[in-house]
PDB file of C-alpha atoms in Angstrom:
ATOM      1  CA  MET A  26       0.000   0.000   0.000  1.00  0.00           C
ATOM      2  CA  LYS A  27       1.325   3.431  -0.944  1.00  0.00           C
ATOM      3  CA  ALA A  28       1.391   6.415   1.371  1.00  0.00           C
ATOM      4  CA  ASN A  29      -1.727   8.548   1.206  1.00  0.00           C
ATOM      5  CA  PRO A  30      -1.250  11.838   3.058  1.00  0.00           C
ATOM      6  CA  LEU A  31      -5.021  12.366   3.196  1.00  0.00           C
ATOM      7  CA  THR A  32      -5.711   9.201   5.176  1.00  0.00           C
ATOM      8  CA  LEU A  33      -2.354   8.721   6.894  1.00  0.00           C
ATOM      9  CA  ALA A  34      -2.630   7.978  10.599  1.00  0.00           C
ATOM     10  CA  GLU A  35      -0.332   7.161  13.454  1.00  0.00           C
ATOM     11  CA  GLY A  36       0.114   3.428  13.724  1.00  0.00           C
ATOM     12  CA  ASP A  37      -0.211   2.801   9.986  1.00  0.00           C
ATOM     13  CA  GLU A  38       2.281   0.177   8.897  1.00  0.00           C
ATOM     14  CA  LEU A  39       4.515   0.388   5.871  1.00  0.00           C
ATOM     15  CA  PRO A  40       4.580  -2.650   3.575  1.00  0.00           C
ATOM     16  CA  VAL A  41       7.379  -4.990   4.632  1.00  0.00           C
ATOM     17  CA  LEU A  42      10.262  -4.942   2.155  1.00  0.00           C
ATOM     18  CA  HIS A  43      11.833  -8.383   1.808  1.00  0.00           C
ATOM     19  CA  LEU A  44      15.474  -8.295   0.715  1.00  0.00           C
ATOM     20  CA  GLU A  45      18.454 -10.604   0.502  1.00  0.00           C
ATOM     21  CA  PRO A  46      21.506  -8.411  -0.015  1.00  0.00           C
ATOM     22  CA  GLY A  47      24.031 -10.461  -1.948  1.00  0.00           C
ATOM     23  CA  LEU A  48      27.741 -10.234  -2.473  1.00  0.00           C
ATOM     24  CA  GLY A  49      27.262  -8.537  -5.853  1.00  0.00           C
ATOM     25  CA  GLN A  50      25.286  -5.705  -4.311  1.00  0.00           C
ATOM     26  CA  VAL A  51      27.829  -5.303  -1.529  1.00  0.00           C
ATOM     27  CA  ILE A  52      30.707  -5.147  -3.998  1.00  0.00           C
ATOM     28  CA  ARG A  53      28.836  -2.505  -6.017  1.00  0.00           C
ATOM     29  CA  TYR A  54      28.357  -0.532  -2.817  1.00  0.00           C
ATOM     30  CA  CYS A  55      32.081  -0.791  -2.017  1.00  0.00           C
ATOM     31  CA  ALA A  56      32.843   0.453  -5.531  1.00  0.00           C
ATOM     32  CA  LEU A  57      30.443   3.371  -5.140  1.00  0.00           C
ATOM     33  CA  GLN A  58      32.203   4.336  -1.916  1.00  0.00           C
ATOM     34  CA  TRP A  59      35.622   3.320  -3.212  1.00  0.00           C
ATOM     35  CA  ALA A  60      36.204   1.526   0.095  1.00  0.00           C
ATOM     36  CA  PHE A  61      37.040  -2.170   0.169  1.00  0.00           C
ATOM     37  CA  PRO A  62      37.376  -3.683   3.654  1.00  0.00           C
ATOM     38  CA  ALA A  63      38.018  -7.338   2.814  1.00  0.00           C
ATOM     39  CA  PHE A  64      35.522  -8.708   5.362  1.00  0.00           C
ATOM     40  CA  PHE A  65      32.710  -7.327   3.213  1.00  0.00           C
ATOM     41  CA  TYR A  66      33.499  -9.605   0.256  1.00  0.00           C
ATOM     42  CA  ASP A  67      36.166 -12.181   1.246  1.00  0.00           C
ATOM     43  CA  ILE A  68      34.815 -14.929   3.503  1.00  0.00           C
ATOM     44  CA  GLU A  69      38.268 -15.955   4.698  1.00  0.00           C
ATOM     45  CA  ALA A  70      39.049 -12.387   5.725  1.00  0.00           C
ATOM     46  CA  ALA A  71      35.704 -12.231   7.523  1.00  0.00           C
ATOM     47  CA  LYS A  72      36.364 -15.509   9.369  1.00  0.00           C
ATOM     48  CA  ALA A  73      39.840 -14.322  10.322  1.00  0.00           C
ATOM     49  CA  GLN A  74      38.121 -11.477  12.172  1.00  0.00           C
ATOM     50  CA  GLY A  75      35.791 -13.857  13.989  1.00  0.00           C
ATOM     51  CA  MET A  76      32.755 -13.265  11.767  1.00  0.00           C
ATOM     52  CA  PRO A  77      30.636 -16.176  10.523  1.00  0.00           C
ATOM     53  CA  GLY A  78      30.523 -14.776   6.989  1.00  0.00           C
ATOM     54  CA  THR A  79      30.816 -11.644   4.894  1.00  0.00           C
ATOM     55  CA  LEU A  80      28.866  -8.704   6.255  1.00  0.00           C
ATOM     56  CA  VAL A  81      26.365  -6.309   4.779  1.00  0.00           C
ATOM     57  CA  PRO A  82      28.083  -2.946   5.379  1.00  0.00           C
ATOM     58  CA  GLY A  83      26.378  -0.955   8.111  1.00  0.00           C
ATOM     59  CA  PRO A  84      26.357   2.308   6.152  1.00  0.00           C
ATOM     60  CA  TYR A  85      24.702   0.495   3.244  1.00  0.00           C
ATOM     61  CA  LYS A  86      21.710  -0.361   5.403  1.00  0.00           C
ATOM     62  CA  VAL A  87      20.693   3.278   5.843  1.00  0.00           C
ATOM     63  CA  GLY A  88      20.139   3.294   2.077  1.00  0.00           C
ATOM     64  CA  LEU A  89      17.991   0.176   2.341  1.00  0.00           C
ATOM     65  CA  LEU A  90      15.852   1.938   4.946  1.00  0.00           C
ATOM     66  CA  TYR A  91      15.652   4.881   2.545  1.00  0.00           C
ATOM     67  CA  ARG A  92      14.510   2.503  -0.210  1.00  0.00           C
ATOM     68  CA  ALA A  93      11.742   0.999   1.922  1.00  0.00           C
ATOM     69  CA  VAL A  94      10.409   4.468   2.726  1.00  0.00           C
ATOM     70  CA  ASP A  95      10.840   5.705  -0.852  1.00  0.00           C
ATOM     71  CA  GLU A  96       8.892   2.770  -2.305  1.00  0.00           C
ATOM     72  CA  TRP A  97       6.052   3.389   0.142  1.00  0.00           C
ATOM     73  CA  LEU A  98       6.084   7.171  -0.329  1.00  0.00           C
ATOM     74  CA  GLY A  99       6.156   7.157  -4.133  1.00  0.00           C
ATOM     75  CA  GLU A 100       5.272  10.545  -5.607  1.00  0.00           C
ATOM     76  CA  ALA A 101       3.446  11.680  -2.445  1.00  0.00           C
ATOM     77  CA  GLY A 102       6.464  13.453  -1.001  1.00  0.00           C
ATOM     78  CA  TRP A 103      10.152  13.261  -0.232  1.00  0.00           C
ATOM     79  CA  ILE A 104      12.400  11.966   2.515  1.00  0.00           C
ATOM     80  CA  ARG A 105      13.936  14.590   4.791  1.00  0.00           C
ATOM     81  CA  GLN A 106      15.881  12.261   7.041  1.00  0.00           C
ATOM     82  CA  VAL A 107      16.688   8.606   7.541  1.00  0.00           C
ATOM     83  CA  ARG A 108      18.712   7.272  10.439  1.00  0.00           C
ATOM     84  CA  ALA A 109      20.032   3.820  11.293  1.00  0.00           C
ATOM     85  CA  ALA A 110      21.183   2.651  14.724  1.00  0.00           C
ATOM     86  CA  HIS A 111      23.123  -0.563  14.232  1.00  0.00           C
ATOM     87  CA  ARG A 112      22.443  -3.331  16.742  1.00  0.00           C
ATOM     88  CA  ARG A 113      23.953  -6.441  15.195  1.00  0.00           C
ATOM     89  CA  PRO A 114      25.584  -7.397  11.901  1.00  0.00           C
ATOM     90  CA  ASP A 115      23.750  -8.912   8.925  1.00  0.00           C
ATOM     91  CA  LEU A 116      25.398 -11.492   6.698  1.00  0.00           C
ATOM     92  CA  THR A 117      25.315 -11.306   2.910  1.00  0.00           C
ATOM     93  CA  GLY A 118      22.972 -13.780   1.237  1.00  0.00           C
ATOM     94  CA  ARG A 119      20.636 -13.958   4.238  1.00  0.00           C
ATOM     95  CA  PRO A 120      17.073 -12.652   4.124  1.00  0.00           C
ATOM     96  CA  ILE A 121      16.164  -9.467   5.932  1.00  0.00           C
ATOM     97  CA  ASP A 122      12.869  -7.654   6.262  1.00  0.00           C
ATOM     98  CA  ILE A 123      12.495  -3.918   6.535  1.00  0.00           C
ATOM     99  CA  ALA A 124       9.440  -2.954   8.528  1.00  0.00           C
ATOM    100  CA  GLY A 125       8.061   0.409   9.528  1.00  0.00           C
ATOM    101  CA  ARG A 126       5.158   2.243  11.050  1.00  0.00           C
ATOM    102  CA  VAL A 127       3.952   5.823  11.217  1.00  0.00           C
ATOM    103  CA  ALA A 128       4.862   7.198  14.630  1.00  0.00           C
ATOM    104  CA  ARG A 129       3.615  10.769  14.274  1.00  0.00           C
ATOM    105  CA  VAL A 130       1.807  12.924  11.731  1.00  0.00           C
ATOM    106  CA  TYR A 131       2.188  16.677  12.074  1.00  0.00           C
ATOM    107  CA  GLU A 132       2.594  20.028  10.343  1.00  0.00           C
ATOM    108  CA  GLU A 133       5.809  21.996  10.343  1.00  0.00           C
ATOM    109  CA  GLY A 134       6.880  24.910   8.207  1.00  0.00           C
ATOM    110  CA  GLY A 135       3.491  24.861   6.492  1.00  0.00           C
ATOM    111  CA  THR A 136       3.926  21.291   5.294  1.00  0.00           C
ATOM    112  CA  LYS A 137       2.557  17.939   6.380  1.00  0.00           C
ATOM    113  CA  ARG A 138       5.197  15.606   7.739  1.00  0.00           C
ATOM    114  CA  ALA A 139       5.387  12.172   9.310  1.00  0.00           C
ATOM    115  CA  ASP A 140       7.909  10.499  11.571  1.00  0.00           C
ATOM    116  CA  LEU A 141       8.442   6.827  10.874  1.00  0.00           C
ATOM    117  CA  GLU A 142       9.874   4.101  13.077  1.00  0.00           C
ATOM    118  CA  LEU A 143      11.792   1.534  11.063  1.00  0.00           C
ATOM    119  CA  ALA A 144      13.640  -1.705  11.659  1.00  0.00           C
ATOM    120  CA  VAL A 145      15.746  -4.200   9.787  1.00  0.00           C
ATOM    121  CA  ILE A 146      14.742  -7.655  11.019  1.00  0.00           C
ATOM    122  CA  ASN A 147      17.021 -10.638  10.456  1.00  0.00           C
ATOM    123  CA  GLU A 148      15.901 -14.198   9.723  1.00  0.00           C
ATOM    124  CA  ARG A 149      15.834 -14.987  13.446  1.00  0.00           C
ATOM    125  CA  GLY A 150      13.342 -12.198  13.995  1.00  0.00           C
ATOM    126  CA  GLU A 151      15.894  -9.965  15.728  1.00  0.00           C
ATOM    127  CA  PRO A 152      16.239  -6.276  14.897  1.00  0.00           C
ATOM    128  CA  SER A 153      19.686  -5.701  13.407  1.00  0.00           C
ATOM    129  CA  VAL A 154      18.963  -2.013  12.837  1.00  0.00           C
ATOM    130  CA  ARG A 155      16.574   0.358  14.527  1.00  0.00           C
ATOM    131  CA  GLY A 156      15.719   3.182  12.180  1.00  0.00           C
ATOM    132  CA  PHE A 157      13.879   6.435  11.987  1.00  0.00           C
ATOM    133  CA  ALA A 158      12.783   8.629   9.112  1.00  0.00           C
ATOM    134  CA  VAL A 159      11.055  11.931   8.513  1.00  0.00           C
ATOM    135  CA  VAL A 160       9.047  12.431   5.343  1.00  0.00           C
ATOM    136  CA  GLU A 161       7.462  15.580   3.965  1.00  0.00           C
ATOM    137  CA  PHE A 162       4.373  15.384   1.807  1.00  0.00           C
ATOM    138  CA  ASN A 163       3.931  17.461  -1.306  1.00  0.00           C
ATOM    139  CA  GLY A 164       1.453  20.311  -0.952  1.00  0.00           C
TER     140      GLY A 164
ATOM    141  CA  MET B  95      38.364   1.200  31.882  1.00  0.00           C
ATOM    142  CA  PRO B  96      41.106   3.836  31.887  1.00  0.00           C
ATOM    143  CA  ASP B  97      42.084   5.562  35.141  1.00  0.00           C
ATOM    144  CA  GLN B  98      41.220   8.963  33.738  1.00  0.00           C
ATOM    145  CA  SER B  99      39.159  10.402  30.922  1.00  0.00           C
ATOM    146  CA  LEU B 100      40.656   9.979  27.473  1.00  0.00           C
ATOM    147  CA  LEU B 101      38.913  13.159  26.343  1.00  0.00           C
ATOM    148  CA  THR B 102      41.864  15.447  26.744  1.00  0.00           C
ATOM    149  CA  ASP B 103      41.756  19.125  25.821  1.00  0.00           C
ATOM    150  CA  GLU B 104      43.454  18.190  22.572  1.00  0.00           C
ATOM    151  CA  VAL B 105      40.692  15.720  21.718  1.00  0.00           C
ATOM    152  CA  ARG B 106      37.902  18.113  22.782  1.00  0.00           C
ATOM    153  CA  ALA B 107      39.401  20.793  20.562  1.00  0.00           C
ATOM    154  CA  LEU B 108      38.497  18.682  17.534  1.00  0.00           C
ATOM    155  CA  VAL B 109      34.778  19.242  18.137  1.00  0.00           C
ATOM    156  CA  GLY B 110      33.398  21.809  15.755  1.00  0.00           C
ATOM    157  CA  ARG B 111      36.430  21.714  13.528  1.00  0.00           C
ATOM    158  CA  GLU B 112      35.458  22.036   9.878  1.00  0.00           C
ATOM    159  CA  MET B 113      37.418  20.977   6.829  1.00  0.00           C
ATOM    160  CA  VAL B 114      36.360  21.954   3.319  1.00  0.00           C
ATOM    161  CA  MET B 115      36.864  18.811   1.257  1.00  0.00           C
ATOM    162  CA  GLY B 116      35.947  20.072  -2.208  1.00  0.00           C
ATOM    163  CA  ASP B 117      33.090  20.067  -4.682  1.00  0.00           C
ATOM    164  CA  VAL B 118      30.788  17.193  -5.534  1.00  0.00           C
ATOM    165  CA  HIS B 119      28.571  16.992  -8.594  1.00  0.00           C
ATOM    166  CA  VAL B 120      25.135  15.429  -8.955  1.00  0.00           C
ATOM    167  CA  THR B 121      25.786  13.729 -12.275  1.00  0.00           C
ATOM    168  CA  PRO B 122      23.636  11.239 -14.212  1.00  0.00           C
ATOM    169  CA  ARG B 123      26.353   8.638 -13.713  1.00  0.00           C
ATOM    170  CA  ALA B 124      26.459   9.134  -9.924  1.00  0.00           C
ATOM    171  CA  VAL B 125      22.663   8.986  -9.659  1.00  0.00           C
ATOM    172  CA  LYS B 126      22.403   5.924 -11.918  1.00  0.00           C
ATOM    173  CA  ARG B 127      25.050   4.021  -9.980  1.00  0.00           C
ATOM    174  CA  ALA B 128      23.555   4.904  -6.610  1.00  0.00           C
ATOM    175  CA  ILE B 129      20.061   3.787  -7.674  1.00  0.00           C
ATOM    176  CA  GLU B 130      21.494   0.530  -8.997  1.00  0.00           C
ATOM    177  CA  VAL B 131      23.414  -0.110  -5.772  1.00  0.00           C
ATOM    178  CA  TYR B 132      20.371   0.310  -3.537  1.00  0.00           C
ATOM    179  CA  THR B 133      17.545  -1.059  -5.684  1.00  0.00           C
ATOM    180  CA  GLY B 134      19.413  -3.656  -7.761  1.00  0.00           C
ATOM    181  CA  VAL B 135      17.753  -2.206 -10.850  1.00  0.00           C
ATOM    182  CA  VAL B 136      19.408  -0.198 -13.608  1.00  0.00           C
ATOM    183  CA  PRO B 137      17.106   2.810 -14.076  1.00  0.00           C
ATOM    184  CA  LYS B 138      15.644   3.082 -17.573  1.00  0.00           C
ATOM    185  CA  SER B 139      15.554   6.857 -17.367  1.00  0.00           C
ATOM    186  CA  LEU B 140      16.966   9.534 -15.105  1.00  0.00           C
ATOM    187  CA  PRO B 141      15.719  12.925 -13.931  1.00  0.00           C
ATOM    188  CA  ALA B 142      16.488  15.777 -16.268  1.00  0.00           C
ATOM    189  CA  GLU B 143      18.844  18.640 -15.409  1.00  0.00           C
ATOM    190  CA  GLY B 144      17.435  20.581 -12.463  1.00  0.00           C
ATOM    191  CA  GLU B 145      14.930  17.899 -11.455  1.00  0.00           C
ATOM    192  CA  ASP B 146      14.918  16.196  -8.061  1.00  0.00           C
ATOM    193  CA  VAL B 147      16.948  12.998  -7.733  1.00  0.00           C
ATOM    194  CA  PRO B 148      16.631  10.227  -5.124  1.00  0.00           C
ATOM    195  CA  GLY B 149      18.589  10.809  -1.939  1.00  0.00           C
ATOM    196  CA  TYR B 150      20.646   7.680  -2.647  1.00  0.00           C
ATOM    197  CA  ALA B 151      22.868   9.974  -4.695  1.00  0.00           C
ATOM    198  CA  ILE B 152      24.477  11.234  -1.494  1.00  0.00           C
ATOM    199  CA  ALA B 153      26.215   7.854  -1.167  1.00  0.00           C
ATOM    200  CA  ALA B 154      27.980   8.460  -4.460  1.00  0.00           C
ATOM    201  CA  PHE B 155      29.739  11.477  -2.948  1.00  0.00           C
ATOM    202  CA  GLU B 156      31.000   9.713   0.143  1.00  0.00           C
ATOM    203  CA  GLY B 157      33.918   8.111  -1.634  1.00  0.00           C
ATOM    204  CA  ASP B 158      35.103  11.345  -3.227  1.00  0.00           C
ATOM    205  CA  TYR B 159      37.059  12.668  -0.248  1.00  0.00           C
ATOM    206  CA  GLU B 160      38.604  11.537   3.025  1.00  0.00           C
ATOM    207  CA  GLY B 161      37.304  13.216   6.179  1.00  0.00           C
ATOM    208  CA  GLN B 162      39.458  14.554   8.971  1.00  0.00           C
ATOM    209  CA  PRO B 163      41.567  11.897  10.699  1.00  0.00           C
ATOM    210  CA  LEU B 164      40.424  11.177  14.244  1.00  0.00           C
ATOM    211  CA  PRO B 165      42.619  10.011  17.107  1.00  0.00           C
ATOM    212  CA  SER B 166      42.639   6.316  17.909  1.00  0.00           C
ATOM    213  CA  LEU B 167      41.918   6.269  21.654  1.00  0.00           C
ATOM    214  CA  MET B 168      40.741   2.694  22.234  1.00  0.00           C
ATOM    215  CA  PRO B 169      41.764  -0.654  20.698  1.00  0.00           C
ATOM    216  CA  ASN B 170      38.505  -1.355  18.803  1.00  0.00           C
ATOM    217  CA  SER B 171      36.058   0.725  16.803  1.00  0.00           C
ATOM    218  CA  LEU B 172      32.645   0.122  15.311  1.00  0.00           C
ATOM    219  CA  LEU B 173      29.966   2.012  13.418  1.00  0.00           C
ATOM    220  CA  ILE B 174      26.940   2.357  15.694  1.00  0.00           C
ATOM    221  CA  ALA B 175      24.772   4.757  13.690  1.00  0.00           C
ATOM    222  CA  ASN B 176      24.607   6.679  10.463  1.00  0.00           C
ATOM    223  CA  GLU B 177      22.119   8.972   8.799  1.00  0.00           C
ATOM    224  CA  TRP B 178      21.280  11.019   5.767  1.00  0.00           C
ATOM    225  CA  SER B 179      19.285  14.223   6.016  1.00  0.00           C
ATOM    226  CA  PHE B 180      18.112  16.703   3.420  1.00  0.00           C
ATOM    227  CA  GLU B 181      16.868  20.283   3.611  1.00  0.00           C
ATOM    228  CA  ARG B 182      15.484  19.802   0.115  1.00  0.00           C
ATOM    229  CA  PRO B 183      15.882  17.072  -2.521  1.00  0.00           C
ATOM    230  CA  LEU B 184      19.177  17.009  -4.405  1.00  0.00           C
ATOM    231  CA  ARG B 185      18.906  18.184  -8.007  1.00  0.00           C
ATOM    232  CA  MET B 186      20.421  16.749 -11.131  1.00  0.00           C
ATOM    233  CA  GLY B 187      23.369  18.767 -12.377  1.00  0.00           C
ATOM    234  CA  GLU B 188      24.001  20.809  -9.259  1.00  0.00           C
ATOM    235  CA  THR B 189      27.404  21.269  -7.660  1.00  0.00           C
ATOM    236  CA  LEU B 190      27.735  21.273  -3.889  1.00  0.00           C
ATOM    237  CA  THR B 191      30.671  21.872  -1.592  1.00  0.00           C
ATOM    238  CA  ALA B 192      31.472  19.107   0.888  1.00  0.00           C
ATOM    239  CA  VAL B 193      32.520  20.180   4.377  1.00  0.00           C
ATOM    240  CA  HIS B 194      33.571  17.647   7.014  1.00  0.00           C
ATOM    241  CA  VAL B 195      32.692  18.485  10.617  1.00  0.00           C
ATOM    242  CA  VAL B 196      33.476  16.747  13.906  1.00  0.00           C
ATOM    243  CA  ALA B 197      30.066  17.200  15.517  1.00  0.00           C
ATOM    244  CA  SER B 198      30.692  15.634  18.914  1.00  0.00           C
ATOM    245  CA  ILE B 199      33.009  13.430  20.928  1.00  0.00           C
ATOM    246  CA  THR B 200      31.551  11.957  24.102  1.00  0.00           C
ATOM    247  CA  GLU B 201      32.488   9.209  26.516  1.00  0.00           C
ATOM    248  CA  ARG B 202      30.135   6.609  27.907  1.00  0.00           C
ATOM    249  CA  PHE B 203      30.418   4.484  31.001  1.00  0.00           C
ATOM    250  CA  GLY B 204      28.816   1.042  31.095  1.00  0.00           C
ATOM    251  CA  GLY B 205      26.427  -0.281  28.458  1.00  0.00           C
ATOM    252  CA  ARG B 206      27.216  -3.025  25.986  1.00  0.00           C
ATOM    253  CA  PHE B 207      30.665  -1.640  25.145  1.00  0.00           C
ATOM    254  CA  GLY B 208      31.790  -0.832  28.668  1.00  0.00           C
ATOM    255  CA  TYR B 209      33.752   2.416  28.721  1.00  0.00           C
ATOM    256  CA  SER B 210      33.582   3.798  25.202  1.00  0.00           C
ATOM    257  CA  ILE B 211      34.079   6.965  23.225  1.00  0.00           C
ATOM    258  CA  ASP B 212      31.516   7.989  20.622  1.00  0.00           C
ATOM    259  CA  THR B 213      32.525  10.271  17.795  1.00  0.00           C
ATOM    260  CA  ARG B 214      29.907  11.795  15.532  1.00  0.00           C
ATOM    261  CA  THR B 215      31.139  13.243  12.275  1.00  0.00           C
ATOM    262  CA  GLU B 216      29.117  14.844   9.561  1.00  0.00           C
ATOM    263  CA  THR B 217      29.712  15.765   5.971  1.00  0.00           C
ATOM    264  CA  GLN B 218      27.641  18.773   5.019  1.00  0.00           C
ATOM    265  CA  TYR B 219      26.857  19.495   1.384  1.00  0.00           C
ATOM    266  CA  LYS B 220      26.396  23.219   0.795  1.00  0.00           C
ATOM    267  CA  ASP B 221      25.056  25.145  -2.166  1.00  0.00           C
ATOM    268  CA  GLY B 222      26.689  28.194  -3.729  1.00  0.00           C
ATOM    269  CA  ASP B 223      25.119  30.482  -1.097  1.00  0.00           C
ATOM    270  CA  GLY B 224      26.573  28.434   1.745  1.00  0.00           C
ATOM    271  CA  ASN B 225      23.246  26.867   2.708  1.00  0.00           C
ATOM    272  CA  VAL B 226      23.401  23.263   3.874  1.00  0.00           C
ATOM    273  CA  VAL B 227      21.391  21.132   1.445  1.00  0.00           C
ATOM    274  CA  ALA B 228      22.195  17.685   2.819  1.00  0.00           C
ATOM    275  CA  ARG B 229      24.153  15.941   5.540  1.00  0.00           C
ATOM    276  CA  SER B 230      25.637  12.488   5.914  1.00  0.00           C
ATOM    277  CA  GLY B 231      26.476  11.601   9.507  1.00  0.00           C
ATOM    278  CA  PHE B 232      28.395   8.726  11.068  1.00  0.00           C
ATOM    279  CA  THR B 233      28.692   7.786  14.727  1.00  0.00           C
ATOM    280  CA  MET B 234      31.606   5.514  15.559  1.00  0.00           C
ATOM    281  CA  THR B 235      32.323   4.085  18.966  1.00  0.00           C
ATOM    282  CA  GLN B 236      35.781   3.245  20.222  1.00  0.00           C
ATOM    283  CA  TYR B 237      35.925   0.590  22.914  1.00  0.00           C
ATOM    284  CA  SER B 238      37.890  -2.315  24.313  1.00  0.00           C
ATOM    285  CA  ALA B 239      36.551  -5.670  23.106  1.00  0.00           C
ATOM    286  CA  ALA B 240      37.709  -7.204  26.373  1.00  0.00           C
ATOM    287  CA  ASP B 241      35.160  -5.067  28.246  1.00  0.00           C
ATOM    288  CA  ALA B 242      32.276  -5.372  25.766  1.00  0.00           C
ATOM    289  CA  ARG B 243      29.247  -7.632  25.941  1.00  0.00           C
ATOM    290  CA  GLU B 244      27.975  -9.640  22.961  1.00  0.00           C
ATOM    291  CA  GLY B 245      26.191  -7.737  20.221  1.00  0.00           C
ATOM    292  CA  GLY B 246      27.639  -4.893  18.238  1.00  0.00           C
ATOM    293  CA  GLY B 247      26.876  -2.623  15.400  1.00  0.00           C
ATOM    294  CA  GLY B 248      26.980  -2.885  11.675  1.00  0.00           C
TER     295      GLY B 248
END
């Protein structure tokens, strides 16, 4: 379901975005950043650091939160802020869900805005990221 | 836990320090690559010059420059939070100036990392009038793994 600023209410849930970030996506992200810590793409390097596998980069996950909000928001507005608080690592090739709900609907600066609570949930049902976003609806 | 605070006057003096890194450009290539990285889809079309682009584009700038070096005060470090914020959408074709800022350095006692030092840095992207258009922030914690509980960041 897409965001509808006319009917939006606190407690509304965003559609869950199911993802499985793979090694290819992570390598593209490293290339975009031009940063290549080996534990993001080399399983032996990851194991040498005590990790069970290659990791989804933490900074990448703020963009995945952004995507979940963007797909829900569509043309109804734009994203003013998205924030990720990292709780535990996610491994590449493992499913994650991005869930969210509307925490507050309000007006500021003459525009309608909403605060969103977000989370990345791993396959064990644990939150790996707690997130937050602010969206502004088009007039 | 150290016998005394590691936040010396020298470390505290870093807070608020700004470093102009240089210009970044919202180009079709940067926007296309950023969309592909986050959605897994190569966009069939892109916004025209002057039109709004998805905020993902900010990630394409992050590799352009190195921020200010920060002192290594504890044996381990970890990203605990990061964020993007926008005062307005980025626009195709615009040029912004990137400024790196040390926003805060604080110490924490207890919690999952034991004694730890959190450093929040921010890259601000400013337009030609000096107005901040967007920010990308990172909070890193420095800690001693020997004192930390299980868990961790990203």
